[in-house]
mmCIF file of C-alpha atoms and ligand atoms in Angstrom:
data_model
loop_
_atom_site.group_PDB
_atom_site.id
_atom_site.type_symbol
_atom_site.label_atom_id
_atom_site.label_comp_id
_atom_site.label_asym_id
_atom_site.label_seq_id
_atom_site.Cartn_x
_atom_site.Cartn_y
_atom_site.Cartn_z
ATOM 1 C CA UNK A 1 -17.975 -23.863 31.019
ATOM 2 C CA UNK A 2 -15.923 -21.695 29.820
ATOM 3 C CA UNK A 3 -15.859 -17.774 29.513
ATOM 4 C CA UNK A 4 -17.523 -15.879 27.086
ATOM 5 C CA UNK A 5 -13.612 -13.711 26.495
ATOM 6 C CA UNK A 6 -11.813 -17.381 26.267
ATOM 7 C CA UNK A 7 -14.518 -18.880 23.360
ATOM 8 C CA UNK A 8 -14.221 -15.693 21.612
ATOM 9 C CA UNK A 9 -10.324 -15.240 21.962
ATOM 10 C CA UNK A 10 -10.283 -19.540 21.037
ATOM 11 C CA UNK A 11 -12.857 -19.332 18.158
ATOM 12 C CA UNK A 12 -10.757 -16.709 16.581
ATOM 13 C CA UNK A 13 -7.765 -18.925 16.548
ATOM 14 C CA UNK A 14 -9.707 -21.393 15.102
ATOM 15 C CA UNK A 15 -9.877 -19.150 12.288
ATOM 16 C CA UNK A 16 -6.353 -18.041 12.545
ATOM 17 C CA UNK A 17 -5.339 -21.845 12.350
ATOM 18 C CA UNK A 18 -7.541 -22.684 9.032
ATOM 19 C CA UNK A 19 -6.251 -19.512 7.285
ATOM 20 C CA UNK A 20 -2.899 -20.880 8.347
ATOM 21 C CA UNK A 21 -3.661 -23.929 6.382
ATOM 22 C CA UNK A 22 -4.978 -21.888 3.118
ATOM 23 C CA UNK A 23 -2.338 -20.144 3.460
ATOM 24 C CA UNK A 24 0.206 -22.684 2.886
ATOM 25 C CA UNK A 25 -2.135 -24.758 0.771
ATOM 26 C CA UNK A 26 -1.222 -21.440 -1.499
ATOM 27 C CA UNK A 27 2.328 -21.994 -1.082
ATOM 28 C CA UNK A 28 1.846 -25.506 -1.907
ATOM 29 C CA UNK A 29 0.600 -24.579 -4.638
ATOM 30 C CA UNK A 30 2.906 -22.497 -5.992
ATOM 31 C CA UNK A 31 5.937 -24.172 -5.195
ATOM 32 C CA UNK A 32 4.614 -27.537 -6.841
ATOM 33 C CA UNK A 33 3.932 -25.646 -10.260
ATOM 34 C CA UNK A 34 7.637 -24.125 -9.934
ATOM 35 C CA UNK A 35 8.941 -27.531 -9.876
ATOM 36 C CA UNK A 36 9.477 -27.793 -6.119
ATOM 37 C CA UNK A 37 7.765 -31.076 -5.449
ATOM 38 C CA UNK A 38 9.384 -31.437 -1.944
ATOM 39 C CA UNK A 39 9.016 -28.021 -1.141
ATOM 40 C CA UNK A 40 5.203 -28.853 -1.994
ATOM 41 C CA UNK A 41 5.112 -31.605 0.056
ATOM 42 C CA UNK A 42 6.794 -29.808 3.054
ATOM 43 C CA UNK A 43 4.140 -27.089 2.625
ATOM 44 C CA UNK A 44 0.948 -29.353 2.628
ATOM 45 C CA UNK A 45 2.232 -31.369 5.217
ATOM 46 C CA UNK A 46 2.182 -27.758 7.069
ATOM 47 C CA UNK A 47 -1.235 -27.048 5.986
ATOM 48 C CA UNK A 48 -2.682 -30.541 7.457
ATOM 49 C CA UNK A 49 -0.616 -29.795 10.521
ATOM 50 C CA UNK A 50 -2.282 -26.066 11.057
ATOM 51 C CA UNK A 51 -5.934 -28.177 10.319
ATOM 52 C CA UNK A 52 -5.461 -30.219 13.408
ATOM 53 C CA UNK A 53 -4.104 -27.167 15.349
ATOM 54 C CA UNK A 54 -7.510 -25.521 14.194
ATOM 55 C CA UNK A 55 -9.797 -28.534 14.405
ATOM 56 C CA UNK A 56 -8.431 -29.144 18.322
ATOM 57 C CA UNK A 57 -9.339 -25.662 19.346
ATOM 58 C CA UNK A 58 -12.917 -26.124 18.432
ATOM 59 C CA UNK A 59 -13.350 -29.226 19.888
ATOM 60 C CA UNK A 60 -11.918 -28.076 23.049
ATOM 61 C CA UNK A 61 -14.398 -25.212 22.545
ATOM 62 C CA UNK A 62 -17.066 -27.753 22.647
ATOM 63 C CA UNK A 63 -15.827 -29.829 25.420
ATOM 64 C CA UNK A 64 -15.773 -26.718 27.366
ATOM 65 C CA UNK A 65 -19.552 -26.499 27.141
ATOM 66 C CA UNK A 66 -19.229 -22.724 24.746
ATOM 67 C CA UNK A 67 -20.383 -22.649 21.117
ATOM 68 C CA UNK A 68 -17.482 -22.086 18.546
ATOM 69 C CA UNK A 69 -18.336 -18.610 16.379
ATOM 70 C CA UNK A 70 -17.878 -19.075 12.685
ATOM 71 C CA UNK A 71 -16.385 -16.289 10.749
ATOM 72 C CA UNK A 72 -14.832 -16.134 6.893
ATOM 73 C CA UNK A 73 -11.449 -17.698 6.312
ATOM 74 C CA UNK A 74 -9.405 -14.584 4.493
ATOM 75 C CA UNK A 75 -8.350 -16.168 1.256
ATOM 76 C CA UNK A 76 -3.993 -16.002 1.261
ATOM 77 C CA UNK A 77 -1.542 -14.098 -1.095
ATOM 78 C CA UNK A 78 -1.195 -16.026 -4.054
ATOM 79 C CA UNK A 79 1.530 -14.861 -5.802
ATOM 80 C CA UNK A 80 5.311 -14.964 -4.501
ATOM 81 C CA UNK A 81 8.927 -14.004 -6.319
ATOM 82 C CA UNK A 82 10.326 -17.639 -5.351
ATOM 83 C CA UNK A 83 10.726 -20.058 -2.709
ATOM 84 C CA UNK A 84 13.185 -18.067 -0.164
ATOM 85 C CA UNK A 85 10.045 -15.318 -0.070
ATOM 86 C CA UNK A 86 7.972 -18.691 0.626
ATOM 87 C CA UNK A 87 9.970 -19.119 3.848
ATOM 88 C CA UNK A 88 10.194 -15.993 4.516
ATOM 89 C CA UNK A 89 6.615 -15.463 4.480
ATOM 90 C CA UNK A 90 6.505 -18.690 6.797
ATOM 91 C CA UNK A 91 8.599 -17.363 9.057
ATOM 92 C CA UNK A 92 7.012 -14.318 9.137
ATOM 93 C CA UNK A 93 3.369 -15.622 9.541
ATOM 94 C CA UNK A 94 4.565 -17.982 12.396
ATOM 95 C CA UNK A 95 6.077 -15.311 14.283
ATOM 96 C CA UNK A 96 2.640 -13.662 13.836
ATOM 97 C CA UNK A 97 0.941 -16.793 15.144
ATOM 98 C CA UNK A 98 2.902 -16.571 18.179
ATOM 99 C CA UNK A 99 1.565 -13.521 19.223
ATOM 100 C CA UNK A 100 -2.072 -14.101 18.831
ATOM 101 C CA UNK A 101 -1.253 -17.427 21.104
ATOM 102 C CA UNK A 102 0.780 -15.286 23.659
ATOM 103 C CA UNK A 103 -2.097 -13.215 23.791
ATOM 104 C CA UNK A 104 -4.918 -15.983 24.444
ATOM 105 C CA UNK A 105 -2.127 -17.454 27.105
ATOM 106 C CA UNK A 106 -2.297 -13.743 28.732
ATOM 107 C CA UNK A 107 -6.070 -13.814 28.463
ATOM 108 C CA UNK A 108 -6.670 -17.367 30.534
ATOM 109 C CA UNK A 109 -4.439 -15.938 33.346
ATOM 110 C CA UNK A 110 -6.423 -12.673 33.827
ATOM 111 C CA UNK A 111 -9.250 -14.747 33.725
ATOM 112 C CA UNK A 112 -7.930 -17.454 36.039
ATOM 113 C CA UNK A 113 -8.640 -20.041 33.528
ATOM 114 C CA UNK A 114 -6.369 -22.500 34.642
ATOM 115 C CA UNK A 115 -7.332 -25.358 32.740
ATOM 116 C CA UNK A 116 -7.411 -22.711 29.777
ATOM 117 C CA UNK A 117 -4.245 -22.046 29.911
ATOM 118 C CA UNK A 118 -3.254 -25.096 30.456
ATOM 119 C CA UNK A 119 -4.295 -26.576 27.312
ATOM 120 C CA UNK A 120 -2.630 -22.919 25.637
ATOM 121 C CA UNK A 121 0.478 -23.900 26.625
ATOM 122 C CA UNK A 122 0.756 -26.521 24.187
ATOM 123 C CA UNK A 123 -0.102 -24.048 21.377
ATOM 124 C CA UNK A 124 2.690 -21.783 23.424
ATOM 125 C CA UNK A 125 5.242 -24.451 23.204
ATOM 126 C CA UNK A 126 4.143 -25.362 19.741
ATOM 127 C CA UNK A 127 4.730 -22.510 18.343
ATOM 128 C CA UNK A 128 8.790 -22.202 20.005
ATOM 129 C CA UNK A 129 9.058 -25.254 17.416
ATOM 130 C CA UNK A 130 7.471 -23.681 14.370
ATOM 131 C CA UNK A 131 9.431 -20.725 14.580
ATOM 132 C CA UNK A 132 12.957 -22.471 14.952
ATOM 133 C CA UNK A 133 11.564 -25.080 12.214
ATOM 134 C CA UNK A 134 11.252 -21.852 9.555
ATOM 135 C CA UNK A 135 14.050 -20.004 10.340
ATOM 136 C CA UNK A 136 16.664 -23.146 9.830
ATOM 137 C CA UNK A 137 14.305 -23.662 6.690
ATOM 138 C CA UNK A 138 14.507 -20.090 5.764
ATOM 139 C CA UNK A 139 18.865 -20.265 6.653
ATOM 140 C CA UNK A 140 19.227 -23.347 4.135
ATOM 141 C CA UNK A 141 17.077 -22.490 1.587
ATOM 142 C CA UNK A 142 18.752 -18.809 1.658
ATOM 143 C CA UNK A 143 22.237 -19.930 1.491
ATOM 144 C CA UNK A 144 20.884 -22.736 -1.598
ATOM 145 C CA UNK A 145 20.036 -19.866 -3.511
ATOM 146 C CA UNK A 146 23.122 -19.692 -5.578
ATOM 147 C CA UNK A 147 23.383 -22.878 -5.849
ATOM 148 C CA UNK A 148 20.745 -25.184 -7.870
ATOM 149 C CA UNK A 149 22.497 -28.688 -6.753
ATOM 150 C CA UNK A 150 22.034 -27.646 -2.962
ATOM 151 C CA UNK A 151 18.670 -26.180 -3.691
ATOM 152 C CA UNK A 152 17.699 -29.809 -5.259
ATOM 153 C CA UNK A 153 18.630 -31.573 -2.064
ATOM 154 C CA UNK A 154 16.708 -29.526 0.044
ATOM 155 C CA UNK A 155 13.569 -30.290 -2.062
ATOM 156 C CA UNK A 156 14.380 -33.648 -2.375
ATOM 157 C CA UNK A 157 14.859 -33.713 2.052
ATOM 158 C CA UNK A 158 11.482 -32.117 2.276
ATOM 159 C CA UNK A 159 9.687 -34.545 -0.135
ATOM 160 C CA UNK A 160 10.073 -36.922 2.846
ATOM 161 C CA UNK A 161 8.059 -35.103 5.360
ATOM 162 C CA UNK A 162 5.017 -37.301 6.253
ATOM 163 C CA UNK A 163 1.719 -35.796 8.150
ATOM 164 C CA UNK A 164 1.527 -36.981 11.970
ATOM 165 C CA UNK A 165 -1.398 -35.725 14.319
ATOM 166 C CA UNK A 166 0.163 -33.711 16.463
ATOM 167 C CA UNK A 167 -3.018 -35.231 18.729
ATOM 168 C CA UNK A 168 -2.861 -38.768 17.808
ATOM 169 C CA UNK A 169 -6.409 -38.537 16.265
ATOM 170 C CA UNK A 170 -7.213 -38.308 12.529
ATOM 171 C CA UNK A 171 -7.962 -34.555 12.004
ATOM 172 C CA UNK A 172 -6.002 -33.005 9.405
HETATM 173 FE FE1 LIG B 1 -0.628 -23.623 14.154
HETATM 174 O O1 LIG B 1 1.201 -23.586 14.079
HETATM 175 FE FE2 LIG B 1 1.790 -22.710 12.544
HETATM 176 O O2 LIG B 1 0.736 -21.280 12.581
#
């Protein structure tokens, strides 16, 4: 059983982790109807990613013998200027992320939750990867900008980007 501080602080991030996936489900969105099918693709693969980071969560909620607490899912900005505010936005947003981990992470050790922050720390380490992952995205697509041809083979690069549980299950 876990604490009533930790299922709140982990049922939030639930929530945090589906409005991550709406979020880029957006950007999906808009980036297909520009054109940018690999962009697209790059972006939904994201989404399903942030569904399994979500759907995890909650069923370590569970296994922890607390009930997860259900709250809207904020819809996301719909509307951007082009695909460099895309990444920037991404980068942005994952930075963001980070800190509501960092904070659960700092919550489990004031707690003592050991096996709490345990399981964090994969969500800690996680998000060291996101964050690199959308800045060298953000770098490339920012120095393509000029340049259509370059910006082509960076869509085309992230049309190849196929969804992997990050748990070896089937969520997402
Ligand atoms: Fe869930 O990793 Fe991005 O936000």
């Amino acid at each position: 059983m876990i604490k009533e501080s930790i299922a709140k602080a982990l049922s939030e991030q639930v929530n945090a982790e589906y409005y991550s996936a709406y979020l880029y489900l957006a950007m999906s969105a808009h980036a297909d109807r520009a054109g940018y099918k690999g962009i697209a693709n790059w972006l939904f693969v994201q989404a399903r990613e942030e569904t399994a980071h979500g759907t995890h969560l909650y069923q370590y909620i569970l296994e922890r013998g607390a009930s997860p607490v259900f709250k809207d899912i904020k819809a996301p900005e719909l509307s951007f200027s082009g695909v460099t505010e895309i990444f920037e936005k991404v980068l942005a947003h994952e930075r963001y992320v980070t800190g509501l981990i960092n904070k659960i992470a700092g919550l489990a050790q004031e707690e003592q939750d050991h096996a709490g922050y345990n399981f964090i720390m994969w969500y800690v380490n996680e998000q060291v990867e996101e964050e690199a992952t959308a800045d060298e995205l953000l770098t490339k697509i920012r120095m393509a900008e000029n340049y259509p041809g370059l910006l082509f083979t960076i869509d085309a690069e992230l049309g190849n980007r196929t969804f992997v549980d990050p748990f070896g299950g089937t969520a997402g």
